[in-house]
């Protein structure tokens, strides 16, 4: 069986793209009047967390990556917005192979856990899942760096 | 002599059968050389032998057709491979296919040499020698790739990857070489291709996650990866909590802080200093009210930022009217993205 094998691309944009998106969305968040006044920090935390993920998804590749797409869709659903994605040339859902390619029970439980962690992992094959995980890890670490810088700047001790 | 030359030259050859006719030029004297190569060291001799395709080696033996050379091989064979007779039958089956396309081939003398290279494999993997034409053609193609594997296979029979797996990644079309003795139907080939894909990606992930290189075994590596992802997500949550707690103290200041943060974050890839310098101008232009004017003075003064001024400023702002405060925030909030876009 022959299959096309292009080099795996897991490029992630520079730190400033992430920083930009995050800061923009943070400033948008502050515009909401309800944001700063209430004492309930939990709401704020949740909002900030959501903002962090959404901005990360946007910065990291928008709708070109499966996990970012799933993330954005999930976030939009919470806000009851409809998200429209531009149609890609290839089919988004990979054609399921006739022979079950997901065998190998040793890896399957690990893959299950990964699928729960990485957004959008439910419908993916293991190889695709691992690609997405690699990109996701890179983006997550970048986002963590940005947020760390911000926190350090805001509350230097 | 030319024998050794031929031995060396053969290893990369894709079509061995062309050279079969050239064998007749080899004379019996070559048989002595051959014996000398075979006898002194089993492993070395056999690897030299194994460089040849089995059919050609067979021809070599056959053309010499001296019982001596065969006897030496037999003796050497029996030394190393005690189960030879059992294997010969299997090897015969195997070499039947091998010689299928060789018009000159004789089946009788082939068994010894075929048993030599295939011995290790047959011990470890059951030889599937289906004689469909497709399989035979593939086997022939595979043999060229396997010849490279022979050294490895003889020495270590537990290597799992075929040698050309690394080269496969670069080709647009994956040529999967079936390992010797493995089924070559499309199912297992697809399975193997998929395996290699997964392994390549696993390597990628191992490089990403710190401390995964030393771990052997896919399950543990996957565990590490999952832990890493979980820790990153927890870090995001913690940082967002800290941000949320920090926020109320620095209500308005955030935007100027963002400006300075951008300067520190984008170390040179983005000129934060120009943004900082341009900031006061924008502040002066857009803000009209008294409160705004009040703020115009502090920014240039507080440009070299120290943490002491921040809370003071924030407290001052808190004492003012909430409306103005909010509008100020809005104003400066809108300033920030605009300004950023300008600089970009």
mmCIF file of C-alpha atoms in Angstrom, chain A residues 1-10 14-17 19-20 22-24 26-28 30-33 35-36 41 44-45 48-49 52-53 56 97 99-104 106-111 113-114 117-119 125-131 133-138 140-141 143-157, chain B residues 168-176 186-187 189-191 193-195 197-205 208-209 218-220 222-223 225-230 232-237 239-252 254-255 257-258 261-262 264-267 269-270 307 310 325-326 329-330 333-334 336-337 340-341 344:
data_model
loop_
_atom_site.group_PDB
_atom_site.id
_atom_site.type_symbol
_atom_site.label_atom_id
_atom_site.label_comp_id
_atom_site.label_asym_id
_atom_site.label_seq_id
_atom_site.Cartn_x
_atom_site.Cartn_y
_atom_site.Cartn_z
ATOM 1 C CA UNK A 1 0.000 0.000 0.000
ATOM 2 C CA UNK A 2 1.465 3.313 -0.926
ATOM 3 C CA UNK A 3 0.464 6.558 0.674
ATOM 4 C CA UNK A 4 1.603 10.104 0.148
ATOM 5 C CA UNK A 5 4.114 11.137 2.759
ATOM 6 C CA UNK A 6 4.827 14.825 2.943
ATOM 7 C CA UNK A 7 7.040 16.152 5.697
ATOM 8 C CA UNK A 8 5.035 16.792 8.809
ATOM 9 C CA UNK A 9 4.478 20.479 9.290
ATOM 10 C CA UNK A 10 4.177 21.743 12.824
ATOM 11 C CA UNK A 14 6.199 33.687 16.711
ATOM 12 C CA UNK A 15 5.514 34.799 20.227
ATOM 13 C CA UNK A 16 4.290 38.226 19.214
ATOM 14 C CA UNK A 17 1.383 36.851 17.278
ATOM 15 C CA UNK A 19 0.830 38.080 22.511
ATOM 16 C CA UNK A 20 -1.043 40.295 20.154
ATOM 17 C CA UNK A 22 -4.181 37.624 23.698
ATOM 18 C CA UNK A 23 -3.778 41.270 24.568
ATOM 19 C CA UNK A 24 -6.395 42.346 22.095
ATOM 20 C CA UNK A 26 -7.987 40.937 27.003
ATOM 21 C CA UNK A 27 -8.622 44.560 26.254
ATOM 22 C CA UNK A 28 -11.891 43.599 24.650
ATOM 23 C CA UNK A 30 -12.106 44.790 29.933
ATOM 24 C CA UNK A 31 -14.522 46.796 27.947
ATOM 25 C CA UNK A 32 -17.309 44.766 29.357
ATOM 26 C CA UNK A 33 -18.711 46.613 32.282
ATOM 27 C CA UNK A 35 -15.878 42.500 34.212
ATOM 28 C CA UNK A 36 -14.076 44.433 36.806
ATOM 29 C CA UNK A 41 -13.337 35.919 40.756
ATOM 30 C CA UNK A 44 -13.398 36.257 35.756
ATOM 31 C CA UNK A 45 -11.036 33.346 35.851
ATOM 32 C CA UNK A 48 -9.887 34.848 31.070
ATOM 33 C CA UNK A 49 -9.171 31.206 30.555
ATOM 34 C CA UNK A 52 -6.693 32.612 26.483
ATOM 35 C CA UNK A 53 -7.693 29.484 24.631
ATOM 36 C CA UNK A 56 -4.369 30.888 21.185
ATOM 37 C CA UNK A 97 -10.254 3.325 5.815
ATOM 38 C CA UNK A 99 -9.766 -1.928 7.232
ATOM 39 C CA UNK A 100 -9.945 -0.849 10.813
ATOM 40 C CA UNK A 101 -6.799 1.090 11.328
ATOM 41 C CA UNK A 102 -7.335 1.772 14.942
ATOM 42 C CA UNK A 103 -6.395 -1.584 16.288
ATOM 43 C CA UNK A 104 -3.648 -2.160 18.806
ATOM 44 C CA UNK A 106 -2.025 -0.958 23.944
ATOM 45 C CA UNK A 107 -2.032 2.377 22.251
ATOM 46 C CA UNK A 108 -5.746 2.788 22.171
ATOM 47 C CA UNK A 109 -6.232 3.658 25.826
ATOM 48 C CA UNK A 110 -3.477 6.215 25.626
ATOM 49 C CA UNK A 111 -5.013 7.545 22.474
ATOM 50 C CA UNK A 113 -6.771 9.984 26.948
ATOM 51 C CA UNK A 114 -5.085 12.120 24.356
ATOM 52 C CA UNK A 117 -7.231 16.298 26.208
ATOM 53 C CA UNK A 118 -6.694 17.666 22.753
ATOM 54 C CA UNK A 119 -9.735 19.488 21.408
ATOM 55 C CA UNK A 125 -6.903 8.548 13.573
ATOM 56 C CA UNK A 126 -3.891 8.009 15.710
ATOM 57 C CA UNK A 127 -1.372 9.406 13.264
ATOM 58 C CA UNK A 128 -3.391 12.539 12.710
ATOM 59 C CA UNK A 129 -3.989 12.790 16.412
ATOM 60 C CA UNK A 130 -0.302 12.775 17.100
ATOM 61 C CA UNK A 131 0.313 15.478 14.559
ATOM 62 C CA UNK A 133 -0.935 16.950 19.581
ATOM 63 C CA UNK A 134 2.502 18.109 18.537
ATOM 64 C CA UNK A 135 1.162 21.368 17.208
ATOM 65 C CA UNK A 136 -1.060 21.781 20.229
ATOM 66 C CA UNK A 137 1.831 21.327 22.604
ATOM 67 C CA UNK A 138 3.861 23.936 20.788
ATOM 68 C CA UNK A 140 0.254 25.773 24.468
ATOM 69 C CA UNK A 141 3.823 26.362 25.538
ATOM 70 C CA UNK A 143 0.724 30.779 25.162
ATOM 71 C CA UNK A 144 2.058 29.900 28.591
ATOM 72 C CA UNK A 145 5.163 31.945 27.909
ATOM 73 C CA UNK A 146 3.123 34.940 26.859
ATOM 74 C CA UNK A 147 0.906 34.771 29.885
ATOM 75 C CA UNK A 148 3.866 34.333 32.172
ATOM 76 C CA UNK A 149 5.471 37.461 30.774
ATOM 77 C CA UNK A 150 2.264 39.342 31.264
ATOM 78 C CA UNK A 151 1.822 38.244 34.823
ATOM 79 C CA UNK A 152 5.409 39.051 35.620
ATOM 80 C CA UNK A 153 5.007 42.480 34.163
ATOM 81 C CA UNK A 154 1.794 43.191 35.933
ATOM 82 C CA UNK A 155 2.841 42.033 39.333
ATOM 83 C CA UNK A 156 6.562 42.189 39.665
ATOM 84 C CA UNK A 157 7.762 41.154 43.067
ATOM 85 C CA UNK B 168 10.384 6.236 2.566
ATOM 86 C CA UNK B 169 9.561 9.421 4.348
ATOM 87 C CA UNK B 170 11.041 11.553 1.626
ATOM 88 C CA UNK B 171 9.363 9.898 -1.308
ATOM 89 C CA UNK B 172 5.911 10.966 -2.250
ATOM 90 C CA UNK B 173 5.114 7.362 -2.800
ATOM 91 C CA UNK B 174 5.993 5.008 -0.074
ATOM 92 C CA UNK B 175 7.682 1.879 -1.224
ATOM 93 C CA UNK B 176 7.338 -0.462 1.629
ATOM 94 C CA UNK B 186 -1.825 -5.478 0.803
ATOM 95 C CA UNK B 187 -3.207 -5.692 4.308
ATOM 96 C CA UNK B 189 1.754 -3.681 3.818
ATOM 97 C CA UNK B 190 -0.774 -1.061 4.709
ATOM 98 C CA UNK B 191 -0.404 -1.977 8.298
ATOM 99 C CA UNK B 193 3.064 1.771 6.318
ATOM 100 C CA UNK B 194 0.733 2.960 9.002
ATOM 101 C CA UNK B 195 3.084 1.732 11.682
ATOM 102 C CA UNK B 197 3.827 6.798 10.006
ATOM 103 C CA UNK B 198 2.943 6.485 13.628
ATOM 104 C CA UNK B 199 6.522 5.901 14.611
ATOM 105 C CA UNK B 200 7.672 8.964 12.737
ATOM 106 C CA UNK B 201 5.173 11.105 14.518
ATOM 107 C CA UNK B 202 6.066 9.544 17.800
ATOM 108 C CA UNK B 203 9.628 10.633 17.212
ATOM 109 C CA UNK B 204 8.417 14.162 16.605
ATOM 110 C CA UNK B 205 6.522 14.165 19.854
ATOM 111 C CA UNK B 208 8.962 18.120 21.753
ATOM 112 C CA UNK B 209 8.400 16.780 25.191
ATOM 113 C CA UNK B 218 5.528 3.715 23.091
ATOM 114 C CA UNK B 219 3.179 3.399 26.027
ATOM 115 C CA UNK B 220 5.462 5.214 28.423
ATOM 116 C CA UNK B 222 2.540 8.472 25.382
ATOM 117 C CA UNK B 223 2.102 8.710 29.119
ATOM 118 C CA UNK B 225 3.123 13.286 26.449
ATOM 119 C CA UNK B 226 -0.236 13.187 28.139
ATOM 120 C CA UNK B 227 1.274 14.401 31.379
ATOM 121 C CA UNK B 228 2.963 17.218 29.564
ATOM 122 C CA UNK B 229 -0.239 18.363 27.905
ATOM 123 C CA UNK B 230 -2.058 18.214 31.212
ATOM 124 C CA UNK B 232 0.527 22.853 30.232
ATOM 125 C CA UNK B 233 -3.202 23.166 30.542
ATOM 126 C CA UNK B 234 -2.929 23.469 34.299
ATOM 127 C CA UNK B 235 -0.331 26.167 33.848
ATOM 128 C CA UNK B 236 -2.677 28.095 31.618
ATOM 129 C CA UNK B 237 -5.370 27.849 34.210
ATOM 130 C CA UNK B 239 -1.793 31.929 34.995
ATOM 131 C CA UNK B 240 -5.285 32.988 34.095
ATOM 132 C CA UNK B 241 -6.175 32.904 37.770
ATOM 133 C CA UNK B 242 -3.244 35.114 38.557
ATOM 134 C CA UNK B 243 -4.172 37.468 35.800
ATOM 135 C CA UNK B 244 -7.695 37.652 37.093
ATOM 136 C CA UNK B 245 -6.513 38.452 40.588
ATOM 137 C CA UNK B 246 -4.079 41.041 39.361
ATOM 138 C CA UNK B 247 -6.566 42.814 37.181
ATOM 139 C CA UNK B 248 -8.720 44.856 39.557
ATOM 140 C CA UNK B 249 -5.714 46.560 41.008
ATOM 141 C CA UNK B 250 -4.523 47.829 37.738
ATOM 142 C CA UNK B 251 -7.661 48.906 36.053
ATOM 143 C CA UNK B 252 -6.642 51.516 33.717
ATOM 144 C CA UNK B 254 -3.244 47.887 31.860
ATOM 145 C CA UNK B 255 -3.018 49.475 28.488
ATOM 146 C CA UNK B 257 1.436 48.252 30.746
ATOM 147 C CA UNK B 258 0.463 46.355 27.693
ATOM 148 C CA UNK B 261 4.857 44.539 27.908
ATOM 149 C CA UNK B 262 4.885 44.441 24.188
ATOM 150 C CA UNK B 264 9.567 43.295 26.519
ATOM 151 C CA UNK B 265 7.774 40.460 24.848
ATOM 152 C CA UNK B 266 8.716 41.136 21.314
ATOM 153 C CA UNK B 267 12.393 41.414 21.715
ATOM 154 C CA UNK B 269 11.053 41.510 16.277
ATOM 155 C CA UNK B 270 8.598 44.236 17.006
ATOM 156 C CA UNK B 307 6.049 49.391 40.208
ATOM 157 C CA UNK B 310 1.250 51.966 39.256
ATOM 158 C CA UNK B 325 -12.979 55.878 34.166
ATOM 159 C CA UNK B 326 -14.790 53.541 31.926
ATOM 160 C CA UNK B 329 -10.562 52.724 29.503
ATOM 161 C CA UNK B 330 -12.555 52.421 26.380
ATOM 162 C CA UNK B 333 -8.416 50.342 24.972
ATOM 163 C CA UNK B 334 -9.343 51.307 21.490
ATOM 164 C CA UNK B 336 -4.103 50.156 21.907
ATOM 165 C CA UNK B 337 -5.254 47.957 19.069
ATOM 166 C CA UNK B 340 -0.604 48.285 17.404
ATOM 167 C CA UNK B 341 -2.013 47.987 13.952
ATOM 168 C CA UNK B 344 2.589 46.629 12.443
#
